[in-house]
Amino acid sequence: MRDKLQRFMWGRYGNDNLNQFLLAVAFVSLIISFIGGGLFYLAATVIMVIAYFRMFSRNIAKRSAENQQFLRQKMKVKGLFARKKRELGQCGTYHIYRCPNCRQKIRVPRGKGRIAISCRKCGNEFIKKS
């Protein structure tokens, strides 16, 4: 049986990160549909059909390009959350201001009183309380 499955999948794309994400979304939609949402059942079915279509596709280059696009978008979202987490971790010891001229973020230590802050990007100087 395993040999037959391997021969069937020969030359097909298979599973990747985008398929795993799609199947997870379909599973969550299916769980929500049991609670009482018929529209979620339809969405889960459509998403699963798309995931299996991608899995059994023979157009490997196109499926790989779709996966790479998904991974780029995923890294953007993960980077955004990582930056916000880092900023929240620093808010106890630093103030983060934006330059009024170029909008560059500038990190200043807390507890120094009123200080003149100069932007490294544009050279603009402004006064803020730290």
PDB file of C-alpha atoms in Angstrom:
ATOM      1  CA  MET A   1       0.000   0.000   0.000  1.00  0.00           C
ATOM      2  CA  ARG A   2       2.793   2.381   0.936  1.00  0.00           C
ATOM      3  CA  ASP A   3       4.549   1.598  -2.329  1.00  0.00           C
ATOM      4  CA  LYS A   4       1.400   2.443  -4.308  1.00  0.00           C
ATOM      5  CA  LEU A   5       1.096   5.780  -2.508  1.00  0.00           C
ATOM      6  CA  GLN A   6       4.743   6.583  -3.208  1.00  0.00           C
ATOM      7  CA  ARG A   7       4.290   5.788  -6.899  1.00  0.00           C
ATOM      8  CA  PHE A   8       1.135   7.915  -7.024  1.00  0.00           C
ATOM      9  CA  MET A   9       2.915  10.901  -5.441  1.00  0.00           C
ATOM     10  CA  TRP A  10       5.925  10.587  -7.754  1.00  0.00           C
ATOM     11  CA  GLY A  11       6.197  13.865  -9.712  1.00  0.00           C
ATOM     12  CA  ARG A  12       3.580  15.603  -7.572  1.00  0.00           C
ATOM     13  CA  TYR A  13       4.201  18.591  -5.323  1.00  0.00           C
ATOM     14  CA  GLY A  14       3.303  17.166  -1.901  1.00  0.00           C
ATOM     15  CA  ASN A  15       2.962  19.029   1.375  1.00  0.00           C
ATOM     16  CA  ASP A  16       4.558  22.364   2.323  1.00  0.00           C
ATOM     17  CA  ASN A  17       4.119  25.209   4.815  1.00  0.00           C
ATOM     18  CA  LEU A  18       1.252  26.823   2.897  1.00  0.00           C
ATOM     19  CA  ASN A  19      -0.634  23.513   2.764  1.00  0.00           C
ATOM     20  CA  GLN A  20      -0.124  22.998   6.482  1.00  0.00           C
ATOM     21  CA  PHE A  21      -1.486  26.500   7.142  1.00  0.00           C
ATOM     22  CA  LEU A  22      -4.468  25.925   4.836  1.00  0.00           C
ATOM     23  CA  LEU A  23      -5.306  22.609   6.489  1.00  0.00           C
ATOM     24  CA  ALA A  24      -5.059  24.202   9.958  1.00  0.00           C
ATOM     25  CA  VAL A  25      -7.419  27.010   8.882  1.00  0.00           C
ATOM     26  CA  ALA A  26      -9.802  24.425   7.418  1.00  0.00           C
ATOM     27  CA  PHE A  27      -9.716  22.447  10.668  1.00  0.00           C
ATOM     28  CA  VAL A  28     -10.486  25.564  12.747  1.00  0.00           C
ATOM     29  CA  SER A  29     -13.314  26.475  10.350  1.00  0.00           C
ATOM     30  CA  LEU A  30     -14.687  22.959  10.666  1.00  0.00           C
ATOM     31  CA  ILE A  31     -14.652  23.178  14.477  1.00  0.00           C
ATOM     32  CA  ILE A  32     -16.438  26.550  14.327  1.00  0.00           C
ATOM     33  CA  SER A  33     -19.019  25.092  11.937  1.00  0.00           C
ATOM     34  CA  PHE A  34     -19.935  22.434  14.531  1.00  0.00           C
ATOM     35  CA  ILE A  35     -20.772  25.215  16.993  1.00  0.00           C
ATOM     36  CA  GLY A  36     -23.268  26.656  14.562  1.00  0.00           C
ATOM     37  CA  GLY A  37     -21.912  28.280  11.435  1.00  0.00           C
ATOM     38  CA  GLY A  38     -22.920  26.696   8.126  1.00  0.00           C
ATOM     39  CA  LEU A  39     -20.823  29.209   6.219  1.00  0.00           C
ATOM     40  CA  PHE A  40     -17.714  28.010   8.046  1.00  0.00           C
ATOM     41  CA  TYR A  41     -18.389  24.449   6.844  1.00  0.00           C
ATOM     42  CA  LEU A  42     -18.448  25.670   3.258  1.00  0.00           C
ATOM     43  CA  ALA A  43     -15.240  27.661   3.815  1.00  0.00           C
ATOM     44  CA  ALA A  44     -13.535  24.618   5.373  1.00  0.00           C
ATOM     45  CA  THR A  45     -14.545  22.459   2.412  1.00  0.00           C
ATOM     46  CA  VAL A  46     -13.262  24.981  -0.143  1.00  0.00           C
ATOM     47  CA  ILE A  47      -9.982  25.456   1.721  1.00  0.00           C
ATOM     48  CA  MET A  48      -9.428  21.688   1.963  1.00  0.00           C
ATOM     49  CA  VAL A  49     -10.093  21.268  -1.773  1.00  0.00           C
ATOM     50  CA  ILE A  50      -7.514  23.984  -2.509  1.00  0.00           C
ATOM     51  CA  ALA A  51      -4.982  22.351  -0.168  1.00  0.00           C
ATOM     52  CA  TYR A  52      -5.417  18.912  -1.762  1.00  0.00           C
ATOM     53  CA  PHE A  53      -5.283  20.435  -5.248  1.00  0.00           C
ATOM     54  CA  ARG A  54      -1.943  22.012  -4.353  1.00  0.00           C
ATOM     55  CA  MET A  55      -0.713  18.766  -2.795  1.00  0.00           C
ATOM     56  CA  PHE A  56      -1.495  16.609  -5.857  1.00  0.00           C
ATOM     57  CA  SER A  57      -0.450  19.219  -8.430  1.00  0.00           C
ATOM     58  CA  ARG A  58       2.233  18.362 -10.972  1.00  0.00           C
ATOM     59  CA  ASN A  59       3.127  22.029 -11.557  1.00  0.00           C
ATOM     60  CA  ILE A  60       5.900  22.020  -8.974  1.00  0.00           C
ATOM     61  CA  ALA A  61       7.429  25.371  -9.968  1.00  0.00           C
ATOM     62  CA  LYS A  62       4.161  27.271  -9.521  1.00  0.00           C
ATOM     63  CA  ARG A  63       3.344  25.590  -6.179  1.00  0.00           C
ATOM     64  CA  SER A  64       6.857  26.328  -4.943  1.00  0.00           C
ATOM     65  CA  ALA A  65       6.506  30.005  -5.944  1.00  0.00           C
ATOM     66  CA  GLU A  66       3.195  30.182  -4.042  1.00  0.00           C
ATOM     67  CA  ASN A  67       4.868  28.693  -0.982  1.00  0.00           C
ATOM     68  CA  GLN A  68       7.762  31.165  -1.186  1.00  0.00           C
ATOM     69  CA  GLN A  69       5.301  34.080  -1.379  1.00  0.00           C
ATOM     70  CA  PHE A  70       3.488  32.704   1.681  1.00  0.00           C
ATOM     71  CA  LEU A  71       6.769  32.369   3.589  1.00  0.00           C
ATOM     72  CA  ARG A  72       7.723  35.979   2.754  1.00  0.00           C
ATOM     73  CA  GLN A  73       4.378  37.238   4.073  1.00  0.00           C
ATOM     74  CA  LYS A  74       4.709  35.033   7.159  1.00  0.00           C
ATOM     75  CA  MET A  75       8.157  36.452   7.921  1.00  0.00           C
ATOM     76  CA  LYS A  76       6.837  40.016   7.606  1.00  0.00           C
ATOM     77  CA  VAL A  77       4.128  39.289  10.170  1.00  0.00           C
ATOM     78  CA  LYS A  78       6.548  37.478  12.497  1.00  0.00           C
ATOM     79  CA  GLY A  79       9.012  40.380  12.199  1.00  0.00           C
ATOM     80  CA  LEU A  80       6.308  42.897  13.071  1.00  0.00           C
ATOM     81  CA  PHE A  81       5.383  40.999  16.229  1.00  0.00           C
ATOM     82  CA  ALA A  82       9.051  40.534  17.166  1.00  0.00           C
ATOM     83  CA  ARG A  83       9.693  44.283  16.844  1.00  0.00           C
ATOM     84  CA  LYS A  84       6.651  45.130  18.964  1.00  0.00           C
ATOM     85  CA  LYS A  85       7.723  42.602  21.598  1.00  0.00           C
ATOM     86  CA  ARG A  86      11.235  44.083  21.677  1.00  0.00           C
ATOM     87  CA  GLU A  87       9.837  47.623  22.008  1.00  0.00           C
ATOM     88  CA  LEU A  88       7.558  46.575  24.879  1.00  0.00           C
ATOM     89  CA  GLY A  89      10.521  44.948  26.606  1.00  0.00           C
ATOM     90  CA  GLN A  90      12.505  48.189  26.383  1.00  0.00           C
ATOM     91  CA  CYS A  91       9.736  50.547  27.492  1.00  0.00           C
ATOM     92  CA  GLY A  92      10.769  50.223  31.165  1.00  0.00           C
ATOM     93  CA  THR A  93      14.283  51.570  30.587  1.00  0.00           C
ATOM     94  CA  TYR A  94      13.946  53.646  27.423  1.00  0.00           C
ATOM     95  CA  HIS A  95      11.650  56.219  25.837  1.00  0.00           C
ATOM     96  CA  ILE A  96      11.217  55.823  22.109  1.00  0.00           C
ATOM     97  CA  TYR A  97      10.592  59.074  20.244  1.00  0.00           C
ATOM     98  CA  ARG A  98      10.163  59.846  16.565  1.00  0.00           C
ATOM     99  CA  CYS A  99      12.089  62.613  14.870  1.00  0.00           C
ATOM    100  CA  PRO A 100       9.571  65.320  13.891  1.00  0.00           C
ATOM    101  CA  ASN A 101      11.460  65.897  10.647  1.00  0.00           C
ATOM    102  CA  CYS A 102      12.093  62.416   9.181  1.00  0.00           C
ATOM    103  CA  ARG A 103      10.014  60.152  11.507  1.00  0.00           C
ATOM    104  CA  GLN A 104      13.075  58.044  12.444  1.00  0.00           C
ATOM    105  CA  LYS A 105      12.686  56.204  15.767  1.00  0.00           C
ATOM    106  CA  ILE A 106      15.137  57.339  18.446  1.00  0.00           C
ATOM    107  CA  ARG A 107      15.702  55.495  21.723  1.00  0.00           C
ATOM    108  CA  VAL A 108      16.531  57.638  24.778  1.00  0.00           C
ATOM    109  CA  PRO A 109      17.222  56.353  28.330  1.00  0.00           C
ATOM    110  CA  ARG A 110      14.599  57.220  30.943  1.00  0.00           C
ATOM    111  CA  GLY A 111      15.239  59.473  33.938  1.00  0.00           C
ATOM    112  CA  LYS A 112      17.641  62.019  32.396  1.00  0.00           C
ATOM    113  CA  GLY A 113      15.254  65.019  32.587  1.00  0.00           C
ATOM    114  CA  ARG A 114      14.803  67.391  29.635  1.00  0.00           C
ATOM    115  CA  ILE A 115      17.433  66.612  27.022  1.00  0.00           C
ATOM    116  CA  ALA A 116      18.254  67.716  23.503  1.00  0.00           C
ATOM    117  CA  ILE A 117      17.933  64.768  21.136  1.00  0.00           C
ATOM    118  CA  SER A 118      19.656  64.862  17.772  1.00  0.00           C
ATOM    119  CA  CYS A 119      18.524  62.587  14.980  1.00  0.00           C
ATOM    120  CA  ARG A 120      21.328  60.538  13.439  1.00  0.00           C
ATOM    121  CA  LYS A 121      19.516  60.254  10.138  1.00  0.00           C
ATOM    122  CA  CYS A 122      18.722  63.883   9.309  1.00  0.00           C
ATOM    123  CA  GLY A 123      20.630  65.845  11.985  1.00  0.00           C
ATOM    124  CA  ASN A 124      17.505  67.552  13.340  1.00  0.00           C
ATOM    125  CA  GLU A 125      17.686  68.464  17.047  1.00  0.00           C
ATOM    126  CA  PHE A 126      14.652  68.626  19.333  1.00  0.00           C
ATOM    127  CA  ILE A 127      14.031  68.748  23.087  1.00  0.00           C
ATOM    128  CA  LYS A 128      12.051  66.100  24.957  1.00  0.00           C
ATOM    129  CA  LYS A 129      11.662  64.899  28.545  1.00  0.00           C
ATOM    130  CA  SER A 130      13.168  61.485  29.131  1.00  0.00           C
TER     131      SER A 130
END
